[in-house]
Tab-separated table of C-alpha atoms in Angstrom:
chain	number	residue	atom	x	y	z
A	1367	MET	CA	132.739	99.274	92.898
A	1368	LEU	CA	132.434	102.876	94.037
A	1369	LEU	CA	128.943	103.842	95.161
A	1370	ARG	CA	129.069	106.975	93.007
A	1371	GLU	CA	129.786	104.792	89.973
A	1372	ILE	CA	126.622	102.819	90.667
A	1373	LYS	CA	124.723	106.103	90.940
A	1374	THR	CA	126.056	107.077	87.510
A	1375	ILE	CA	124.838	103.764	86.109
A	1376	TYR	CA	121.391	104.414	87.585
A	1377	HIS	CA	121.140	107.724	85.761
A	1378	LYS	CA	122.487	106.264	82.522
A	1379	GLU	CA	119.943	103.434	82.583
A	1380	LEU	CA	116.924	105.283	83.981
A	1381	ASP	CA	116.996	108.967	83.005
A	1382	ALA	CA	115.133	108.225	79.778
A	1383	LEU	CA	112.351	106.514	81.748
A	1384	TYR	CA	112.057	108.760	84.802
A	1385	SER	CA	112.987	112.329	85.637
A	1386	LYS	CA	116.527	112.879	86.914
A	1387	GLU	CA	115.102	113.995	90.241
A	1388	GLU	CA	113.063	110.808	90.574
A	1389	VAL	CA	116.081	108.642	89.716
A	1390	ALA	CA	118.203	110.442	92.296
A	1391	SER	CA	115.490	110.096	94.938
A	1392	SER	CA	115.006	106.388	94.191
A	1393	PHE	CA	118.748	105.742	94.386
A	1394	LYS	CA	118.969	107.478	97.766
A	1395	GLN	CA	116.064	105.459	99.166
A	1396	ILE	CA	117.475	102.196	97.830
A	1397	VAL	CA	120.912	102.887	99.305
A	1398	GLU	CA	119.390	103.817	102.646
A	1399	HIS	CA	117.113	100.757	102.677
A	1400	PHE	CA	119.559	98.056	101.569
A	1401	LEU	CA	122.869	99.446	102.864
A	1402	GLY	CA	121.599	101.366	105.882
A	1403	LEU	CA	123.521	104.434	104.742
A	1404	ASP	CA	122.348	107.977	105.217
A	1405	PRO	CA	122.245	109.531	101.709
A	1406	ILE	CA	124.528	112.348	102.857
A	1407	ILE	CA	127.338	109.784	103.215
A	1408	LEU	CA	127.772	109.696	99.441
A	1409	ALA	CA	128.247	113.461	99.324
A	1410	LEU	CA	130.736	113.396	102.206
A	1411	ASN	CA	132.601	110.348	100.941
A	1412	PRO	CA	132.371	110.170	97.122
A	1413	ASN	CA	134.922	107.355	97.001
A	1414	LEU	CA	132.908	105.020	99.210
A	1415	MET	CA	133.429	101.434	98.071
A	1416	VAL	CA	130.711	98.779	98.293
A	1417	THR	CA	131.296	95.044	98.247
A	1418	LYS	CA	129.965	92.617	95.612
A	1419	GLU	CA	127.438	91.404	98.165
A	1420	GLU	CA	126.266	94.973	98.817
A	1421	GLU	CA	126.060	95.687	95.092
A	1422	GLN	CA	123.611	92.878	94.426
A	1423	PRO	CA	120.391	94.436	95.819
A	1424	LEU	CA	121.298	97.760	94.205
A	1425	PHE	CA	121.558	96.215	90.738
A	1426	GLU	CA	118.508	94.027	91.313
A	1427	SER	CA	116.579	97.179	92.200
A	1428	LEU	CA	117.903	98.872	89.074
A	1429	ALA	CA	116.627	95.981	86.933
A	1430	SER	CA	113.215	96.245	88.590
A	1431	LEU	CA	113.043	100.000	88.038
A	1432	LYS	CA	113.850	99.456	84.340
A	1433	LEU	CA	110.757	97.250	84.231
A	1434	GLU	CA	108.792	100.097	85.888
A	1435	LYS	CA	108.169	98.201	89.096
A	1436	PRO	CA	107.075	100.687	91.796
A	1437	LEU	CA	109.812	101.624	94.232
A	1438	GLN	CA	107.548	100.794	97.174
A	1439	TYR	CA	107.233	97.191	95.985
A	1440	ILE	CA	111.006	96.997	95.474
A	1441	LEU	CA	111.590	98.174	99.037
A	1442	GLY	CA	108.599	96.241	100.362
A	1443	GLU	CA	107.322	99.249	102.256
A	1444	ALA	CA	105.528	102.565	101.856
A	1445	HIS	CA	105.227	105.651	104.028
A	1446	PHE	CA	101.731	106.809	104.941
A	1447	TYR	CA	100.606	109.391	107.487
A	1448	GLY	CA	103.930	109.276	109.323
A	1449	SER	CA	104.113	105.471	109.548
A	1450	ILE	CA	105.701	102.674	107.550
A	1451	PHE	CA	103.518	99.990	105.977
A	1452	LYS	CA	104.538	96.713	104.438
A	1453	VAL	CA	103.302	96.495	100.842
A	1454	ASN	CA	103.517	94.071	97.957
A	1455	SER	CA	101.618	93.461	94.741
A	1456	GLU	CA	98.640	92.067	96.704
A	1457	VAL	CA	97.759	95.533	98.052
A	1458	LEU	CA	97.591	99.028	96.634
A	1459	ILE	CA	100.382	101.436	97.438
A	1460	PRO	CA	98.947	104.057	99.843
A	1461	ARG	CA	98.422	107.432	98.159
A	1462	PRO	CA	98.750	111.038	99.402
A	1463	GLU	CA	95.068	111.642	98.538
A	1464	THR	CA	94.128	108.986	101.072
A	1465	GLU	CA	96.238	110.774	103.679
A	1466	GLU	CA	94.018	113.795	103.076
A	1467	LEU	CA	90.949	111.663	103.746
A	1468	VAL	CA	92.440	110.420	107.035
A	1469	ALA	CA	93.327	113.984	108.025
A	1470	TRP	CA	89.753	115.116	107.311
A	1471	MET	CA	88.322	112.316	109.430
A	1472	LEU	CA	90.629	113.019	112.353
A	1473	GLU	CA	89.880	116.725	112.165
A	1474	ASP	CA	86.136	116.003	112.390
A	1475	ILE	CA	86.500	113.363	115.109
A	1476	LYS	CA	88.668	115.520	117.343
A	1477	ALA	CA	86.348	118.494	116.860
A	1478	SER	CA	83.366	116.415	117.982
A	1479	GLN	CA	85.025	114.562	120.851
A	1480	SER	CA	84.286	117.320	123.328
A	1481	LEU	CA	80.584	116.689	122.705
A	1482	ARG	CA	80.814	112.951	123.378
A	1483	ASN	CA	80.808	110.976	126.578
A	1484	LYS	CA	84.460	110.074	127.072
A	1485	GLU	CA	83.430	106.613	128.258
A	1486	ASP	CA	81.852	105.853	124.873
A	1487	LYS	CA	84.225	104.216	122.415
A	1488	LEU	CA	83.934	105.200	118.779
A	1489	ARG	CA	83.279	102.245	116.490
A	1490	ILE	CA	84.893	102.688	113.093
A	1491	LEU	CA	84.758	100.379	110.076
A	1492	ASP	CA	87.201	100.546	107.152
A	1493	ILE	CA	85.774	98.783	104.073
A	1494	GLY	CA	88.377	97.429	101.613
A	1495	THR	CA	91.281	97.970	103.973
A	1496	GLY	CA	94.087	96.649	101.714
A	1497	SER	CA	97.363	97.323	103.531
A	1498	GLY	CA	95.375	98.610	106.500
A	1499	CYS	CA	96.745	102.128	106.094
A	1500	ILE	CA	93.483	103.960	106.897
A	1501	ALA	CA	92.419	101.798	109.839
A	1502	ILE	CA	95.897	101.683	111.372
A	1503	SER	CA	96.511	105.424	110.968
A	1504	LEU	CA	93.201	106.122	112.707
A	1505	ALA	CA	94.000	103.661	115.486
A	1506	LYS	CA	97.342	105.342	116.149
A	1507	GLU	CA	95.633	108.698	116.589
A	1508	LEU	CA	92.479	107.582	118.434
A	1509	SER	CA	93.004	105.815	121.726
A	1510	ASN	CA	89.273	105.746	122.456
A	1511	ALA	CA	88.124	103.818	119.381
A	1512	SER	CA	87.323	100.254	118.372
A	1513	ILE	CA	88.407	99.875	114.774
A	1514	TYR	CA	87.348	97.173	112.354
A	1515	ALA	CA	88.882	96.566	108.933
A	1516	LEU	CA	87.230	94.518	106.209
A	1517	ASP	CA	88.572	93.060	102.982
A	1518	ILE	CA	87.685	90.255	100.579
A	1519	SER	CA	91.340	89.261	100.086
A	1520	GLU	CA	92.935	86.847	102.536
A	1521	THR	CA	96.422	87.870	101.389
A	1522	ALA	CA	95.645	91.570	101.819
A	1523	LEU	CA	94.333	90.917	105.320
A	1524	ALA	CA	97.518	89.011	106.179
A	1525	ILE	CA	99.588	92.046	105.191
A	1526	ALA	CA	97.257	94.405	107.077
A	1527	LYS	CA	97.593	92.244	110.200
A	1528	GLU	CA	101.402	92.441	109.947
A	1529	ASN	CA	101.144	96.212	109.619
A	1530	ALA	CA	98.907	96.437	112.673
A	1531	ILE	CA	101.464	94.483	114.686
A	1532	SER	CA	104.444	96.520	113.463
A	1533	ASN	CA	102.577	99.751	114.178
A	1534	GLU	CA	101.498	98.458	117.604
A	1535	VAL	CA	97.749	98.919	117.268
A	1536	GLU	CA	94.797	96.613	117.722
A	1537	ILE	CA	92.441	96.198	114.775
A	1538	GLN	CA	89.633	93.685	114.379
A	1539	PHE	CA	89.964	92.246	110.869
A	1540	LEU	CA	87.054	90.752	108.938
A	1541	LYS	CA	87.143	88.723	105.726
A	1542	GLU	CA	83.985	89.727	103.871
A	1543	ASP	CA	82.800	90.689	100.391
A	1544	ILE	CA	81.072	94.065	100.709
A	1545	LEU	CA	79.103	93.396	97.521
A	1546	SER	CA	77.268	90.542	99.231
A	1547	LEU	CA	77.388	91.742	102.831
A	1548	ASP	CA	74.178	93.052	104.363
A	1549	ALA	CA	75.096	93.603	108.003
A	1550	LEU	CA	77.682	92.960	110.709
A	1551	HIS	CA	77.286	92.141	114.383
A	1552	THR	CA	77.432	95.777	115.460
A	1553	CYS	CA	76.615	99.263	114.219
A	1554	PHE	CA	79.269	101.906	113.679
A	1555	ASP	CA	79.755	105.583	114.394
A	1556	ILE	CA	81.936	105.973	111.305
A	1557	ILE	CA	82.342	103.983	108.108
A	1558	VAL	CA	85.129	104.798	105.669
A	1559	SER	CA	86.043	103.281	102.328
A	1560	ASN	CA	88.445	103.734	99.448
A	1561	PRO	CA	86.964	101.129	97.083
A	1562	PRO	CA	87.821	100.364	93.435
A	1563	TYR	CA	86.701	103.297	91.282
A	1564	VAL	CA	88.875	103.605	88.151
A	1565	ARG	CA	86.804	102.891	85.029
A	1566	GLU	CA	88.267	100.646	82.353
A	1567	LEU	CA	88.050	103.596	79.951
A	1568	GLU	CA	90.479	105.510	82.192
A	1569	LYS	CA	93.240	102.899	81.930
A	1570	ASP	CA	95.113	104.955	79.347
A	1571	GLU	CA	95.548	107.673	81.985
A	1572	ILE	CA	97.134	105.226	84.417
A	1573	LYS	CA	100.905	104.847	84.476
A	1574	ASN	CA	102.387	101.511	83.449
A	1575	ASN	CA	103.921	100.954	86.874
A	1576	VAL	CA	100.391	100.977	88.340
A	1577	LYS	CA	98.674	98.929	85.627
A	1578	ALA	CA	101.386	96.284	85.486
A	1579	TYR	CA	102.002	95.771	89.193
A	1580	GLU	CA	99.192	96.972	91.459
A	1581	PRO	CA	96.192	94.654	91.977
A	1582	GLY	CA	93.607	95.418	89.307
A	1583	VAL	CA	90.796	94.044	91.459
A	1584	ALA	CA	91.429	96.897	93.904
A	1585	LEU	CA	91.557	99.526	91.161
A	1586	PHE	CA	89.219	98.949	88.251
A	1587	VAL	CA	85.459	98.828	87.764
A	1588	PRO	CA	83.375	98.223	84.614
A	1589	ASN	CA	82.511	101.235	82.472
A	1590	LYS	CA	78.811	100.394	82.667
A	1591	THR	CA	78.705	100.179	86.477
A	1592	PRO	CA	81.423	102.527	87.746
A	1593	LEU	CA	79.671	103.166	91.058
A	1594	LEU	CA	78.762	99.597	91.946
A	1595	PHE	CA	80.888	99.591	95.107
A	1596	TYR	CA	79.588	102.982	96.188
A	1597	GLU	CA	75.984	101.950	95.648
A	1598	LYS	CA	76.486	98.939	97.902
A	1599	ILE	CA	78.553	100.792	100.513
A	1600	VAL	CA	75.983	103.588	100.823
A	1601	LEU	CA	73.167	101.051	101.315
A	1602	PHE	CA	75.298	99.122	103.804
A	1603	ALA	CA	76.094	102.348	105.684
A	1604	LYS	CA	72.430	103.282	105.857
A	1605	LYS	CA	71.732	100.001	107.676
A	1606	ASN	CA	74.905	99.786	109.737
A	1607	LEU	CA	75.634	103.345	110.847
A	1608	GLU	CA	74.329	104.662	114.124
A	1609	LYS	CA	71.952	107.591	113.879
A	1610	LYS	CA	74.053	110.663	113.029
A	1611	GLY	CA	76.927	108.342	112.117
A	1612	THR	CA	79.218	109.503	109.318
A	1613	LEU	CA	80.237	107.909	106.034
A	1614	TYR	CA	83.547	108.967	104.432
A	1615	LEU	CA	84.515	107.966	100.905
A	1616	GLU	CA	87.473	108.427	98.596
A	1617	ILE	CA	86.031	108.818	95.109
A	1618	ASN	CA	86.737	109.007	91.391
A	1619	GLU	CA	87.584	112.611	90.553
A	1620	TYR	CA	85.330	112.473	87.472
A	1621	LEU	CA	82.277	111.133	89.311
A	1622	GLY	CA	81.982	113.403	92.326
A	1623	LYS	CA	78.465	114.695	91.655
A	1624	GLU	CA	77.210	111.253	90.629
A	1625	THR	CA	78.555	109.720	93.852
A	1626	GLN	CA	77.091	112.562	95.882
A	1627	ARG	CA	73.666	111.829	94.430
A	1628	LEU	CA	73.864	108.291	95.852
A	1629	LEU	CA	74.033	109.764	99.357
A	1630	GLU	CA	71.258	112.223	98.597
A	1631	ALA	CA	69.006	109.412	97.329
A	1632	GLN	CA	69.408	107.602	100.667
A	1633	ASN	CA	68.648	110.768	102.658
A	1634	PHE	CA	72.105	111.341	104.080
A	1635	SER	CA	72.490	114.841	105.471
A	1636	GLU	CA	75.339	117.367	105.795
A	1637	ILE	CA	76.821	115.999	102.574
A	1638	GLU	CA	80.165	117.523	101.637
A	1639	LEU	CA	82.179	116.953	98.474
A	1640	ARG	CA	85.781	117.984	99.047
A	1641	LYS	CA	88.664	118.582	96.651
A	1642	ASP	CA	92.180	117.301	97.232
A	1643	VAL	CA	95.352	119.369	97.104
A	1644	PHE	CA	95.271	119.128	93.295
A	1645	LYS	CA	91.755	120.680	93.213
A	1646	LYS	CA	90.128	117.419	92.138
A	1647	ASP	CA	86.892	116.079	93.616
A	1648	ARG	CA	88.330	113.285	95.728
A	1649	MET	CA	86.482	112.949	99.052
A	1650	LEU	CA	82.883	112.767	100.127
A	1651	LYS	CA	81.097	112.541	103.445
A	1652	GLY	CA	77.549	112.438	104.700
A	1653	LYS	CA	75.649	111.817	107.920
A	1654	HIS	CA	73.078	109.098	108.461
A	1655	GLN	CA	69.712	110.597	109.423
């Protein structure tokens, strides 16, 4: 079959479910991933023929897209902060908002490095690491840092370890439940977390491809205790951050002020609530006194 004919089938089957632009983008990524073809090839050679064997993953991907399976899970990988991460339904797909959090951290760290003894290694802990995208992105940018990544899920940690290897960085992984963890063997200069924060009442706002495929345990919290992870993380940070150490959090856009008050109640200083590119309250930081 001609590759352009398969592209036509994609639009016929998917344009009612996704925008035409999204369908075209997905088709290009699928062709590049499974056939190893630069998308421009189709424009230069509209009569390119693909074999039955080559067709198979393209039509399997089409069937998955019709079921609203995220493209990243179809491809088995996601792009984050300039790197490629293995992903599957055991871990959340890394989001652009989290890239903004990483950028904020690196901006602060690099600005303060001139004030530090270069012999001193930064100790950074990522709580709820998932695919490892935050910890690994930091490790790639910070040669003088010891980075730890914690998660309750054994399967998530296995994926994160694969991502650390493929991205050629060293991370110390820890299997722990932050809700029952009081302390670790060392204190940290920086703690960062992107914990579950979507309330059950917000499920209607979430797209089906997220609700049906991404791990709910990493997304949702009860309506009555929407800040339970933040409450625990802030208390943990108070005990496990060095003096003047910094806590960074990705947060629920609707609960920015409420989350900020948790830091204020534990006497964190220099608290900053920051909006993302969409002008939503999405990031929070504070310093341990």
